Amino acid sequence: MRTLLFLSVTLCLLVCSSLSASAHTRVLSDFESAADTSLWKVSNGKFSVEGAPGSREARIEFNLPAEGAPRSTAILTLNESLLPRNDWAAWQRLELDLINASGEKVGVGCGLSDSTVGYRYDLFTLKPGERKTACLDVSGFYRRIEPLYGSRGEKRDWTPPPVLRLVLSQDRPGRANPLRVDNVRLVADELVLTDAALCPDPLSGGMIAVRCDLNRLARIEARIWGPDGALVKRYYENTKEFYWLWDCPGELETLTPGQYRAELIVTDCKWDPKTVIRRDLGAFEVAAPENRAEIAAWQAPTTRKVMLFHNPGPSDAVWSLPARGAQPQGALKVEMARGEYEGCQVVFRVRDAVRRLSFKVEDLRAADSGEAFPAEGMEVLQVGYVYTHDPVYYEVDHMGWWPDALLPVEQMYARPGESMPVWINLKSSRGMKPGLYRGSLAVTAEGHPVGDIPLEVTVYDAVLPESTTIRTAFTTAEELFDEINGGVQDDSLDLKYLTFVAEHRLNPDNLYRSKPPRIELVEHFAKRNQLNSFNLMYVGGRINMRDEISTDGYIQSLAATLDPYVAELRKRHLAERAYLYGFDEIGPEMYGSIRKVMGFLKKRYPEIPTVTTGYDPTYGYDSGLLDEVDVWVPLTPSYDLERAEATRKRGKEVWWYICVGPQQPFANWFIEFPAVEARMIWWMAWQQRVPGFLYYLTNLRHGQNDLMQLTGWNKTNWNPASFNTANGDGCFIYSGPEGPISTIRFENIRDGLEDSELLFLLQKKSGRAAGEKLCSQLFRSVKDFSTDTELFGAVRGELLRAASGK
């Protein structure tokens, strides 16, 4: 599933219909002069310039692809003399106009490659004659490229020369689909400040945080003013993502109790130092030591990852334990349908010393009748941190400790200065009474009660079905569980893990199994409405297996394996849930093998769909595989709703998948990506009418030989790098001493699947328009969406009420 690794890695490419309105533009090439044209070096294609003076454009005619490549690719290398060298920080985007010079709709790729920064890529479509502007984010280039040059722009002797390449492609190899290119330029917009906020110290000791985001790099300074109006502290960085925590003990200990004020000053040092943005962030109180809380807590949404040193947001209610002074009004709040898992996240901070804490949900009962909330599925988990290194294929703002694992431990240790998130899972029953349930989270420190935090759970009328509408094809490899648990096959342990997967609404499945699964296991989950599809076995292979899988012997071996198994499935009425997956991410060179192998399977087992991630952007039309393949599964950037709907009218299906790609601006569930993306992608699947979702592995543990455990406070021993690169790719289930360990990402995947069920309920109740309207508040397309967790929570609340008829 990693074939598209290099082709699908993205760097925030946006597509718009015209030139961006930008404050600053540097045209690198407009192809108007011979000298300008000579600055380009082209490989894998024919390059020419055409048009009248003043409207000249470059024309790219693609070479035929190499065997095994799914698309034709041309590489345009720009002369280094035109690049900013040590001034990349001044720019946001590299833009270029792309024009489809053919007479048919074409899938087009546009990427940016540099020998130092790495490879970024994105896919989109152009109608005949259509012109669009591709906008590739280069705002992070300065981090890696500028250190290669001296202060005057001279390249350092010890560094390799950076080489900027534009990578263009088309998805119909062998056809005359030329592409025109014009106006290659660097752009920077006017400076925009967003999300500026003062994050208070929950213990009232002055350890506040200041945060803000910019659309490009600038000088950001935080200033703190004392009760007497004097400047107490100033801190600045040149950055575009700012989070400063005032955590210097020597300074904080000397603060006089009273009211302080925070101010933010942003200077556009790259373009106009006279352009200054000032923002008064408001006041905060520093209490006398004897009046400060010993333990503080606040709620964070489960769609947000709480970093080790993050403070509560400016609007978050903060509880002090033991209770001190006026406590905030309200409670920890959870909203859910009937038959749903949902949770909340509570963050704790302690003052002076490490504290041993434990938690229990108590007395959660209906406010009107006293009916107890179901205890089944209720659990309190510690958020554990994993250590990340450079993921290589995508840019990150932070490498180091990230919250991810959800550990079932009885005692949790909070350390002064660090945040300790606690995750609470609840499961409502399908038959319980809707309404408000009130209880509390009881907190114990060193074995002694220190207080309760109110908890309110609102259960709505909507009832989720036991089964899941969207079919999932996620590999859970049992042999990997056995391997990390001593290498001995243990059927009871395997069942424990597979049950864990099924309880998260994913089918216990394996795309790459070499033989059919145990039929008793299939029946076990089917009877529990936890299996709406499963793979019989992997068929076919990659290009190096083409000769082998095209032989009659290979085909007859499939029949010998599958004939008795399918016969038994038919007896047990399970055949309608089965599918046959194969030819993973292959290109046109394997179409003949697909025709032979899957054609044979379709004739022999006509009711069992054939599924592939093999590459054909027309979903069988161009490849001539309309009869042999029932389900085409493109990567999310390649998914085309218009083509997919046309395919469905022919009686076929189009699902989608993700793997190590795509990356930003598309949704994925890497550890460094916002947690809300793992949930919102299921809203996108509903909105895009995607009936099935494929993912190559849930429990990859490349280079990880030990069971997960805490190695200090809330840090774990687990290396989350997939193949030493993308963090969390192929793995959102960890293995602990007692069995499966969930993750923030896995809980959000389940929550997203349950949200999609609410959307299906609303669709049945009110039609698709109601759900479409809700989705439009969160995203405009699969690569243009909000990660605002407060907005997401508000829209999901609307969905719950609408699906419940309120």
mmCIF file of C-alpha atoms in Angstrom, residues 590-710:
data_model
loop_
_atom_site.group_PDB
_atom_site.id
_atom_site.type_symbol
_atom_site.label_atom_id
_atom_site.label_comp_id
_atom_site.label_asym_id
_atom_site.label_seq_id
_atom_site.Cartn_x
_atom_site.Cartn_y
_atom_site.Cartn_z
ATOM 1 C CA MET A 590 -1.129 -5.506 -15.032
ATOM 2 C CA TYR A 591 -4.511 -4.908 -16.673
ATOM 3 C CA GLY A 592 -4.162 -8.122 -18.668
ATOM 4 C CA SER A 593 -3.509 -10.128 -15.513
ATOM 5 C CA ILE A 594 -6.521 -8.538 -13.792
ATOM 6 C CA ARG A 595 -8.679 -9.411 -16.793
ATOM 7 C CA LYS A 596 -7.636 -13.045 -16.635
ATOM 8 C CA VAL A 597 -7.631 -13.614 -12.869
ATOM 9 C CA MET A 598 -10.579 -11.493 -11.769
ATOM 10 C CA GLY A 599 -12.534 -12.456 -14.884
ATOM 11 C CA PHE A 600 -12.145 -16.085 -13.812
ATOM 12 C CA LEU A 601 -13.237 -15.284 -10.247
ATOM 13 C CA LYS A 602 -16.306 -13.311 -11.393
ATOM 14 C CA LYS A 603 -17.537 -16.212 -13.527
ATOM 15 C CA ARG A 604 -16.931 -18.749 -10.785
ATOM 16 C CA TYR A 605 -18.299 -16.702 -7.838
ATOM 17 C CA PRO A 606 -20.594 -14.094 -9.422
ATOM 18 C CA GLU A 607 -22.060 -12.846 -6.154
ATOM 19 C CA ILE A 608 -18.684 -12.038 -4.605
ATOM 20 C CA PRO A 609 -17.352 -8.576 -5.607
ATOM 21 C CA THR A 610 -13.802 -8.092 -6.804
ATOM 22 C CA VAL A 611 -11.985 -5.109 -5.299
ATOM 23 C CA THR A 612 -8.735 -3.379 -6.274
ATOM 24 C CA THR A 613 -6.687 -0.259 -5.639
ATOM 25 C CA GLY A 614 -5.257 -0.764 -9.115
ATOM 26 C CA TYR A 615 -4.901 2.516 -10.907
ATOM 27 C CA ASP A 616 -7.547 3.529 -13.443
ATOM 28 C CA PRO A 617 -8.971 7.032 -12.915
ATOM 29 C CA THR A 618 -11.969 6.183 -15.119
ATOM 30 C CA TYR A 619 -12.905 3.249 -12.848
ATOM 31 C CA GLY A 620 -12.780 0.561 -15.514
ATOM 32 C CA TYR A 621 -13.736 2.492 -18.634
ATOM 33 C CA ASP A 622 -10.247 3.174 -20.021
ATOM 34 C CA SER A 623 -8.764 -0.108 -18.829
ATOM 35 C CA GLY A 624 -11.584 -2.184 -20.303
ATOM 36 C CA LEU A 625 -12.171 -3.852 -16.911
ATOM 37 C CA LEU A 626 -15.845 -2.980 -16.531
ATOM 38 C CA ASP A 627 -16.848 -6.631 -16.197
ATOM 39 C CA GLU A 628 -13.916 -7.924 -14.140
ATOM 40 C CA VAL A 629 -13.694 -5.326 -11.338
ATOM 41 C CA ASP A 630 -16.707 -4.527 -9.168
ATOM 42 C CA VAL A 631 -15.125 -2.041 -6.754
ATOM 43 C CA TRP A 632 -12.458 0.524 -7.618
ATOM 44 C CA VAL A 633 -10.656 2.144 -4.689
ATOM 45 C CA PRO A 634 -8.774 5.371 -5.488
ATOM 46 C CA LEU A 635 -6.723 7.427 -3.061
ATOM 47 C CA THR A 636 -8.805 10.281 -1.630
ATOM 48 C CA PRO A 637 -7.148 12.998 -3.809
ATOM 49 C CA SER A 638 -7.927 10.918 -6.913
ATOM 50 C CA TYR A 639 -11.554 10.323 -6.004
ATOM 51 C CA ASP A 640 -13.856 12.015 -8.515
ATOM 52 C CA LEU A 641 -17.508 12.183 -7.435
ATOM 53 C CA GLU A 642 -18.830 12.786 -10.957
ATOM 54 C CA ARG A 643 -17.016 9.758 -12.369
ATOM 55 C CA ALA A 644 -17.883 7.686 -9.288
ATOM 56 C CA GLU A 645 -21.605 8.386 -9.709
ATOM 57 C CA ALA A 646 -21.421 7.429 -13.388
ATOM 58 C CA THR A 647 -19.686 4.189 -12.378
ATOM 59 C CA ARG A 648 -22.402 3.424 -9.837
ATOM 60 C CA LYS A 649 -25.046 3.810 -12.501
ATOM 61 C CA ARG A 650 -23.289 0.958 -14.326
ATOM 62 C CA GLY A 651 -23.779 -1.245 -11.254
ATOM 63 C CA LYS A 652 -20.225 -0.915 -9.954
ATOM 64 C CA GLU A 653 -18.817 0.756 -6.832
ATOM 65 C CA VAL A 654 -16.135 3.311 -6.003
ATOM 66 C CA TRP A 655 -14.686 3.424 -2.479
ATOM 67 C CA TRP A 656 -11.614 5.366 -1.360
ATOM 68 C CA TYR A 657 -8.518 4.866 0.751
ATOM 69 C CA ILE A 658 -5.607 6.564 2.451
ATOM 70 C CA CYS A 659 -2.169 5.248 3.454
ATOM 71 C CA VAL A 660 1.040 7.214 4.024
ATOM 72 C CA GLY A 661 -0.584 9.575 1.568
ATOM 73 C CA PRO A 662 -2.224 11.864 1.114
ATOM 74 C CA GLN A 663 -0.932 14.545 3.392
ATOM 75 C CA GLN A 664 -1.953 18.132 3.962
ATOM 76 C CA PRO A 665 -4.133 19.687 2.718
ATOM 77 C CA PHE A 666 -6.027 16.345 2.719
ATOM 78 C CA ALA A 667 -7.191 14.623 5.888
ATOM 79 C CA ASN A 668 -5.160 11.788 7.382
ATOM 80 C CA TRP A 669 -4.490 10.411 10.849
ATOM 81 C CA PHE A 670 -0.773 10.763 11.388
ATOM 82 C CA ILE A 671 0.150 11.430 14.995
ATOM 83 C CA GLU A 672 1.115 15.045 14.219
ATOM 84 C CA PHE A 673 -2.152 15.818 12.370
ATOM 85 C CA PRO A 674 -5.143 17.358 14.195
ATOM 86 C CA ALA A 675 -7.236 14.672 15.891
ATOM 87 C CA VAL A 676 -10.407 16.068 14.352
ATOM 88 C CA GLU A 677 -9.245 14.966 10.883
ATOM 89 C CA ALA A 678 -9.594 11.279 11.815
ATOM 90 C CA ARG A 679 -13.230 12.018 12.672
ATOM 91 C CA MET A 680 -14.132 14.475 9.938
ATOM 92 C CA ILE A 681 -12.937 12.216 7.113
ATOM 93 C CA TRP A 682 -16.024 10.052 7.736
ATOM 94 C CA TRP A 683 -18.247 13.106 7.278
ATOM 95 C CA MET A 684 -16.447 13.630 3.977
ATOM 96 C CA ALA A 685 -17.060 10.001 3.032
ATOM 97 C CA TRP A 686 -20.792 10.454 3.626
ATOM 98 C CA GLN A 687 -20.886 13.748 1.734
ATOM 99 C CA GLN A 688 -18.944 12.246 -1.199
ATOM 100 C CA ARG A 689 -21.286 9.187 -1.234
ATOM 101 C CA VAL A 690 -18.383 6.821 -0.522
ATOM 102 C CA PRO A 691 -19.797 3.418 0.504
ATOM 103 C CA GLY A 692 -16.489 1.844 1.519
ATOM 104 C CA PHE A 693 -13.163 2.837 3.104
ATOM 105 C CA LEU A 694 -9.923 0.853 2.755
ATOM 106 C CA TYR A 695 -6.766 1.113 4.869
ATOM 107 C CA TYR A 696 -3.742 -1.125 4.645
ATOM 108 C CA LEU A 697 -2.988 -1.829 8.320
ATOM 109 C CA THR A 698 -4.155 -0.947 11.824
ATOM 110 C CA ASN A 699 -1.396 -2.540 13.907
ATOM 111 C CA LEU A 700 1.930 -2.067 12.125
ATOM 112 C CA ARG A 701 4.883 -2.159 14.515
ATOM 113 C CA HIS A 702 7.948 -1.662 12.356
ATOM 114 C CA GLY A 703 11.044 -1.911 14.543
ATOM 115 C CA GLN A 704 8.958 -2.128 17.729
ATOM 116 C CA ASN A 705 9.784 -5.292 19.676
ATOM 117 C CA ASP A 706 8.471 -4.514 23.162
ATOM 118 C CA LEU A 707 4.945 -4.182 24.503
ATOM 119 C CA MET A 708 3.852 -0.640 25.245
ATOM 120 C CA GLN A 709 4.474 0.583 28.756
ATOM 121 C CA LEU A 710 4.911 3.832 30.620
#
